[in-house]
mmCIF file of C-alpha atoms in Angstrom:
data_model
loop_
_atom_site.group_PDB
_atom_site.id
_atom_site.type_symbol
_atom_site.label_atom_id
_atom_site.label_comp_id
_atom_site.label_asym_id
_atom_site.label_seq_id
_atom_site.Cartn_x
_atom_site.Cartn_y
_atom_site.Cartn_z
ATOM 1 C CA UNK S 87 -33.205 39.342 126.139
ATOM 2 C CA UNK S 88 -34.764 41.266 123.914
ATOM 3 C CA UNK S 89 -37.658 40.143 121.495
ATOM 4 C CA UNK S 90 -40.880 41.067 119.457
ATOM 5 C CA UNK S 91 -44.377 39.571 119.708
ATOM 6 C CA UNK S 92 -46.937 40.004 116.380
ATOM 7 C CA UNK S 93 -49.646 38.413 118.160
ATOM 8 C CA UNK S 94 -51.710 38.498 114.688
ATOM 9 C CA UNK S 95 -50.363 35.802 111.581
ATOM 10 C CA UNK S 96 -52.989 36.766 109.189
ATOM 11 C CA UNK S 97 -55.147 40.034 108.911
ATOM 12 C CA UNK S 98 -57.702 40.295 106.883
ATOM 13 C CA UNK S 99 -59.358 44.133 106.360
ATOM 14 C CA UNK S 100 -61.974 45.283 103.413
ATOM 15 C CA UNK S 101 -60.655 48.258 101.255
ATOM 16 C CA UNK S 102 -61.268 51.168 101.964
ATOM 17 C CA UNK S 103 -61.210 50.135 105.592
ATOM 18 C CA UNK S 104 -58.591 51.387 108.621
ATOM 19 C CA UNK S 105 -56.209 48.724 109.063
ATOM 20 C CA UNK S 106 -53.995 48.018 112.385
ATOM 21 C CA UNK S 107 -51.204 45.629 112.613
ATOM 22 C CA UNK S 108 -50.002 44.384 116.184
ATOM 23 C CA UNK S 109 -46.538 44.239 117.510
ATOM 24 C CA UNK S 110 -45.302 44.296 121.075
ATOM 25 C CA UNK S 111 -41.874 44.177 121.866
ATOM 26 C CA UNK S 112 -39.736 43.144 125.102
ATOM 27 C CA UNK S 113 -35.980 45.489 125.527
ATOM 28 C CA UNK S 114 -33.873 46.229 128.441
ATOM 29 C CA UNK S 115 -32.670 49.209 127.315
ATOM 30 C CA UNK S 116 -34.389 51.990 124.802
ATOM 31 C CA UNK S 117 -35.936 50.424 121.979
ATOM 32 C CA UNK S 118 -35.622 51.430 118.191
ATOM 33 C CA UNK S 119 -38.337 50.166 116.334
ATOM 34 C CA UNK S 120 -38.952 49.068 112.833
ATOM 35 C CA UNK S 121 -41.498 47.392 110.135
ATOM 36 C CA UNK S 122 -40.786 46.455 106.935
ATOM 37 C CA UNK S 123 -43.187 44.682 104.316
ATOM 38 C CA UNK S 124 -42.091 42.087 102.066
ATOM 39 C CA UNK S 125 -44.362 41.419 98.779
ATOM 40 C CA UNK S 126 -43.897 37.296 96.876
ATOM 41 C CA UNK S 127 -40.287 36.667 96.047
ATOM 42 C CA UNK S 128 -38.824 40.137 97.219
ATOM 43 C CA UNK S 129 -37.014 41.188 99.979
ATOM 44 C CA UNK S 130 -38.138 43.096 102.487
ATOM 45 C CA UNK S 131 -38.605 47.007 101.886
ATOM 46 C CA UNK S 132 -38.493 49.310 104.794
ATOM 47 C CA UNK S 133 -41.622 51.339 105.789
ATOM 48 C CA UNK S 134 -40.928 53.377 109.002
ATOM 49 C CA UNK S 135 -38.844 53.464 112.380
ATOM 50 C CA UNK S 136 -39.047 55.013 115.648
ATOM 51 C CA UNK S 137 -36.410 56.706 117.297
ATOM 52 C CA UNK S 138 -37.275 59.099 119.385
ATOM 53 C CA UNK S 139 -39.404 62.199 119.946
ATOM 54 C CA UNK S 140 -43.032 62.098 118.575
ATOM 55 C CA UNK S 141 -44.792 59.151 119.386
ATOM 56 C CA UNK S 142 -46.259 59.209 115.919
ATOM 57 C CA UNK S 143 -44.548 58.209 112.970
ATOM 58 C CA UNK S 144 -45.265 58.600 109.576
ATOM 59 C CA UNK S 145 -43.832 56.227 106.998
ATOM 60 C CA UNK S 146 -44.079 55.419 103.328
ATOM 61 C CA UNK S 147 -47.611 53.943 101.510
ATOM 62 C CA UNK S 148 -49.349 56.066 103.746
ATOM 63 C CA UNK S 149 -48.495 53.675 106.688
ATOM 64 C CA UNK S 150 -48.085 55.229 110.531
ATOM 65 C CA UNK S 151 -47.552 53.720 113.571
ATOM 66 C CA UNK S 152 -47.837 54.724 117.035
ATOM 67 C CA UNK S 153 -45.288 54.084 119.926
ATOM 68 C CA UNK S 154 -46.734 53.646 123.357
ATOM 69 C CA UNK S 155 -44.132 52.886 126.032
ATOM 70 C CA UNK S 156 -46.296 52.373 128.741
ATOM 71 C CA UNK S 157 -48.403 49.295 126.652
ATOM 72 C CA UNK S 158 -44.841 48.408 124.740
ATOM 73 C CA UNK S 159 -46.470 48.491 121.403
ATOM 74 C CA UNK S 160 -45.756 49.543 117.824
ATOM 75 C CA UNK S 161 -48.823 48.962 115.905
ATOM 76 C CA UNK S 162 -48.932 49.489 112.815
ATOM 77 C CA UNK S 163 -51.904 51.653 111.013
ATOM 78 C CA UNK S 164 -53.313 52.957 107.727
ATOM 79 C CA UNK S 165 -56.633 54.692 107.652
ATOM 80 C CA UNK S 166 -57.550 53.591 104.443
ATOM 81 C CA UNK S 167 -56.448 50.026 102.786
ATOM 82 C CA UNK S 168 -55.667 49.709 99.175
ATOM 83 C CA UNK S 169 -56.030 45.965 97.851
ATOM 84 C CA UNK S 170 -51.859 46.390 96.693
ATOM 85 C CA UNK S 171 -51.333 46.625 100.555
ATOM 86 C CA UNK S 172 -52.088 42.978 100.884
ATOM 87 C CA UNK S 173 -48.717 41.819 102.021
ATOM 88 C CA UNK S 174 -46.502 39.978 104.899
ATOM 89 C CA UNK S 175 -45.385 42.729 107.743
ATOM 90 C CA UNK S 176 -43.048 42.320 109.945
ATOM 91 C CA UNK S 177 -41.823 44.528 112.988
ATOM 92 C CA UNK S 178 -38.282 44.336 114.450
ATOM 93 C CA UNK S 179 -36.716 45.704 117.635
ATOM 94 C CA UNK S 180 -32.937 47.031 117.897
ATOM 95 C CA UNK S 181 -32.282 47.774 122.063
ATOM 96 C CA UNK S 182 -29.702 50.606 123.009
ATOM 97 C CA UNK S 183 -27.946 49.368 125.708
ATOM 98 C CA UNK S 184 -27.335 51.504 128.830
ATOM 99 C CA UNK S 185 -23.337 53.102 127.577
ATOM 100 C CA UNK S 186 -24.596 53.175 124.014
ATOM 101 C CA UNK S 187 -23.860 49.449 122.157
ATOM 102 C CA UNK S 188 -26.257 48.488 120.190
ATOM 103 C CA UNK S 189 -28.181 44.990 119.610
ATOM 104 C CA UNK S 190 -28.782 43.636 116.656
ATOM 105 C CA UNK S 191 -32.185 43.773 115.061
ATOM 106 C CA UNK S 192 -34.906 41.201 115.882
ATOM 107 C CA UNK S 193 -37.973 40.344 114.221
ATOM 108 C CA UNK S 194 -41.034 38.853 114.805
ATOM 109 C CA UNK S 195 -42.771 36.302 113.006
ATOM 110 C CA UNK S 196 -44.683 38.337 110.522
ATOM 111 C CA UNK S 197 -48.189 38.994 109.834
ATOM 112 C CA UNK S 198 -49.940 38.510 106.790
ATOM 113 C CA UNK S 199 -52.658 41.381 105.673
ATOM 114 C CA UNK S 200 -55.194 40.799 103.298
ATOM 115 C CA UNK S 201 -57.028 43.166 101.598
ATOM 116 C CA UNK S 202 -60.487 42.086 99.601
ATOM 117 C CA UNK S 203 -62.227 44.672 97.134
ATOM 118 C CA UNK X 10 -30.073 54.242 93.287
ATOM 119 C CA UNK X 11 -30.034 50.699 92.335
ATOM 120 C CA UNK X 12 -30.421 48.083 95.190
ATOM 121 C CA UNK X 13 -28.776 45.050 96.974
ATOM 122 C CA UNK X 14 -28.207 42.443 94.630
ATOM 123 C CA UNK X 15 -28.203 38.849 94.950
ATOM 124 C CA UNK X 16 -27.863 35.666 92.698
ATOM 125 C CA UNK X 17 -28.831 33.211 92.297
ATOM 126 C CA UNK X 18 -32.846 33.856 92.789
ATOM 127 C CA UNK X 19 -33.571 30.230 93.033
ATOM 128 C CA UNK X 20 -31.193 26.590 94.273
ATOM 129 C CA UNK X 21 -32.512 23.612 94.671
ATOM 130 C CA UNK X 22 -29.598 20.707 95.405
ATOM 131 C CA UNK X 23 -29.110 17.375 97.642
ATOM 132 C CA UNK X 24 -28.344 17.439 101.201
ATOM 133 C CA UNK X 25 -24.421 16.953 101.673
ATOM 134 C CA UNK X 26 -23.855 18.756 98.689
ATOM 135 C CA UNK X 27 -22.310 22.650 98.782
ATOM 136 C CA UNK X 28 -23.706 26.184 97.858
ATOM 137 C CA UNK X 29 -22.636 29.711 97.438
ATOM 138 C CA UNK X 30 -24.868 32.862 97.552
ATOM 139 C CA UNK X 31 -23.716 36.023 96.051
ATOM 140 C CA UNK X 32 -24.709 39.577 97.160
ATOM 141 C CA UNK X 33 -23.019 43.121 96.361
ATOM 142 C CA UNK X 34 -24.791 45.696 98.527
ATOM 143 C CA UNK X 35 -25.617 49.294 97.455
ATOM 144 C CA UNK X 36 -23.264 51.713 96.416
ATOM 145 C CA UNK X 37 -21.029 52.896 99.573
ATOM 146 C CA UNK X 38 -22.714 51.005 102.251
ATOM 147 C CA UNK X 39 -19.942 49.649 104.726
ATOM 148 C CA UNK X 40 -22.314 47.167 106.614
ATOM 149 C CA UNK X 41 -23.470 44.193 105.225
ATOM 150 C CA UNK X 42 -25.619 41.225 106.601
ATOM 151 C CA UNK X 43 -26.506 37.887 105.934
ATOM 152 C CA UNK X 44 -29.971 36.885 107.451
ATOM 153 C CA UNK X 45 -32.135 33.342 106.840
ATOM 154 C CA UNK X 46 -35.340 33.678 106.835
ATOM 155 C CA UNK X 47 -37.179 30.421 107.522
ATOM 156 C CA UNK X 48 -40.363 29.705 106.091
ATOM 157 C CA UNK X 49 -43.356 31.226 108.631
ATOM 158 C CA UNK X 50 -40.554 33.240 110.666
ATOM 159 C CA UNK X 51 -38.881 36.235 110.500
ATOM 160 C CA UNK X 52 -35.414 37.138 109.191
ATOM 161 C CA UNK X 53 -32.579 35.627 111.860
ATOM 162 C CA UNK X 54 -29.248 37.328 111.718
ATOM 163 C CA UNK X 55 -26.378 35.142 110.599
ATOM 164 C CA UNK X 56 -22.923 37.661 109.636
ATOM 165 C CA UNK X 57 -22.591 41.390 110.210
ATOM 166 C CA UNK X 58 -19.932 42.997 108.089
ATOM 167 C CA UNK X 59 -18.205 46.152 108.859
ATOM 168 C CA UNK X 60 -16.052 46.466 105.402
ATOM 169 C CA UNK X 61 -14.185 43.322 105.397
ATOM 170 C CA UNK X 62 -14.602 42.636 109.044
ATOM 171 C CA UNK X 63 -17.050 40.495 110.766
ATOM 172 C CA UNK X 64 -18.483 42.225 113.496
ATOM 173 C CA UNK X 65 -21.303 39.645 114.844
ATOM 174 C CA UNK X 66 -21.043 36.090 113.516
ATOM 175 C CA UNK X 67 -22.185 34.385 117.264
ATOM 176 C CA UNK X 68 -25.516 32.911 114.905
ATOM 177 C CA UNK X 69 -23.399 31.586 112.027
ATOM 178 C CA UNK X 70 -23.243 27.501 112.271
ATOM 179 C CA UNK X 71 -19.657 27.567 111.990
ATOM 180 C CA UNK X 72 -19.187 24.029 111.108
ATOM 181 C CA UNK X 73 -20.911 24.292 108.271
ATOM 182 C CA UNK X 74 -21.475 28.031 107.253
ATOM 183 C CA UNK X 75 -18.777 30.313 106.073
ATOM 184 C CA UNK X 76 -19.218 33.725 104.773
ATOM 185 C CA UNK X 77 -16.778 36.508 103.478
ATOM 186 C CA UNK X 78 -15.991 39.979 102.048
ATOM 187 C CA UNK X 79 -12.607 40.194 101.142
ATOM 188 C CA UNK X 80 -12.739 43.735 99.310
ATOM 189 C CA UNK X 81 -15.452 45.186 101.363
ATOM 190 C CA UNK X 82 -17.931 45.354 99.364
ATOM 191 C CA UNK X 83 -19.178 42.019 97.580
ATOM 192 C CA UNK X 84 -19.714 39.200 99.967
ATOM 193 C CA UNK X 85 -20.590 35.270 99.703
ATOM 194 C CA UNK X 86 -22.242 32.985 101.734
ATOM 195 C CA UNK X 87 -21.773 29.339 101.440
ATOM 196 C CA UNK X 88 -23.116 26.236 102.667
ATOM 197 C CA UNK X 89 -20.829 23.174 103.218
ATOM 198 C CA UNK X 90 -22.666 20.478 103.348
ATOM 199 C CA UNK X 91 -26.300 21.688 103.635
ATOM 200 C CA UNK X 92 -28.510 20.113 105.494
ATOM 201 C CA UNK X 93 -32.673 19.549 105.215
ATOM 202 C CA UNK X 94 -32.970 22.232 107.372
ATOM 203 C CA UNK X 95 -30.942 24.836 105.762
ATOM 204 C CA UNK X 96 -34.034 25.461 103.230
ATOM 205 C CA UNK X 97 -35.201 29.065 103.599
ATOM 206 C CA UNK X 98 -34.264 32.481 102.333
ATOM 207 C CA UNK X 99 -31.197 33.639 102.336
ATOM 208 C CA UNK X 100 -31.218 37.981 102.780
ATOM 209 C CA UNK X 101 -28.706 40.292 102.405
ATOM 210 C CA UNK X 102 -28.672 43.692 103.786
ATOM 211 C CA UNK X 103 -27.090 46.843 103.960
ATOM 212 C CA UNK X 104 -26.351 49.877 105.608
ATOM 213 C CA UNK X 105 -24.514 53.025 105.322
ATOM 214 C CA UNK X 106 -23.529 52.939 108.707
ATOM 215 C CA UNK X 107 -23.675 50.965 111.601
ATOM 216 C CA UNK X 108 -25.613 52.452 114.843
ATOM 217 C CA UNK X 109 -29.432 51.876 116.443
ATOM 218 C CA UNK X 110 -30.936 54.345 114.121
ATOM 219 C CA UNK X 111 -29.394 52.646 111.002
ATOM 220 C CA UNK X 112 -32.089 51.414 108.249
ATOM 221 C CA UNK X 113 -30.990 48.330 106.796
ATOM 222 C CA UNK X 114 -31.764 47.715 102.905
ATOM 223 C CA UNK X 115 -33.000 44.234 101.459
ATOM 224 C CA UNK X 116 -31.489 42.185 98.858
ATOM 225 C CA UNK X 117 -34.546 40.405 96.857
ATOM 226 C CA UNK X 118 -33.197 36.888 98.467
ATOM 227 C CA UNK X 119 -31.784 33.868 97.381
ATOM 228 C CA UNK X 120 -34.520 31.006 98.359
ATOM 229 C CA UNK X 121 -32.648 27.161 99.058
ATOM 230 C CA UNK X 122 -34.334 24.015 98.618
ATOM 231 C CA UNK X 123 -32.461 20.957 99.979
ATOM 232 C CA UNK X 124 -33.894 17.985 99.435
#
């Protein structure tokens, strides 16, 4: 079964500072990889996804996140926090089933980032 | 562009009692999804939509959730009778088209409070 792991419910990161947000994920077949952030009484907006190719992958906000097969990860990364990045993140997981079905999209838990002045 | 829609923003009503969610998804997209999102967890898939077919509904507690979209494109959700434990968020989604590489787009929610 497939799943995701955000190891992290609260970071906390000064502005200015790099910021990294864990996820690990568990799929038997190829995994395509999200995160999304969701701001107080809004839905969730979409950020970035892997897919394939370059193991770096550049999203909106000046978010990134790097895919490392061999570790299973999809962190999450900005090199510089803003204070309006203080938000709940949340990584989710779609596996691509050997003959091409598709799972549906998993998510972990979340992870809340805060960013102080 | 203008985004998924839902209504109402806010519900609070007794347990036993019945509720409907509304969402109409952005312009074109075939795929729609209902997700609850539980307080401290992440979204859980309830109904995928292709058009007016349900594609995935193995998640949806069929003896007391029901969800449709008769015209393909607007779809309800509906809750009869809640229980306690149906408080949470209640997200719609869409996409353009199905497939592993789709990006799904987020209704602002409907958030349920049974008491």
């Amino acid at each position: 079964a497939q799943s995701v792991a955000q190891p992290e419910d609260q970071v906390k990161v000064a502005e200015g500072n790099p910021l990294t947000v864990k996820c690990t994920y568990s799929v038997s077949g190829n995994p395509y990889l999200f995160w999304y952030v969701q701001y107080p009484n809004r839905g969730l907006q979409f950020l970035l996804k892997y897919i394939t190719g370059d193991n770096l992958v550049k999203g909106s906000y000046g978010f990134e996140a790097e895919f490392n097969k061999s570790q299973t990860s999809f962190h999450l990364k900005k090199p510089s926090a803003l204070v309006s990045d203080s938000a709940l993140y949340f990584c989710a997981v779609r596996a691509v089933r050997y003959g091409g079905s598709q799972g549906n999209l998993i998510f972990g838990k979340g992870t809340k980032l805060s960013v102080k002045p | 562009e203008a985004g998924v829609a839902q209504s109402p923003r806010y519900k609070i009503i007794e347990k036993r009692q019945s509720v409907a969610f509304w969402c109409n998804p952005i312009s074109g997209h075939a795929t729609l999804y209902w997700y609850q999102q539980i307080l401290g967890q992440g979204p859980k898939l309830l109904i995928q939509f292709q058009n007016n077919g349900v594609v995935d509904d193995s998640q949806l507690p069929k003896d007391r959730f029901s969800a449709e979209r008769l015209k393909g494109v607007d779809s309800t959700l509906k809750i009869q009778p809640a229980k306690l434990e149906d408080s949470a968020v209640y997200l719609c989604a869409s996409s353009s088209q199905p497939g592993a590489q789709e990006t799904q787009y987020f209704g602002p929610g409907t958030r349920l409070l049974v008491l």
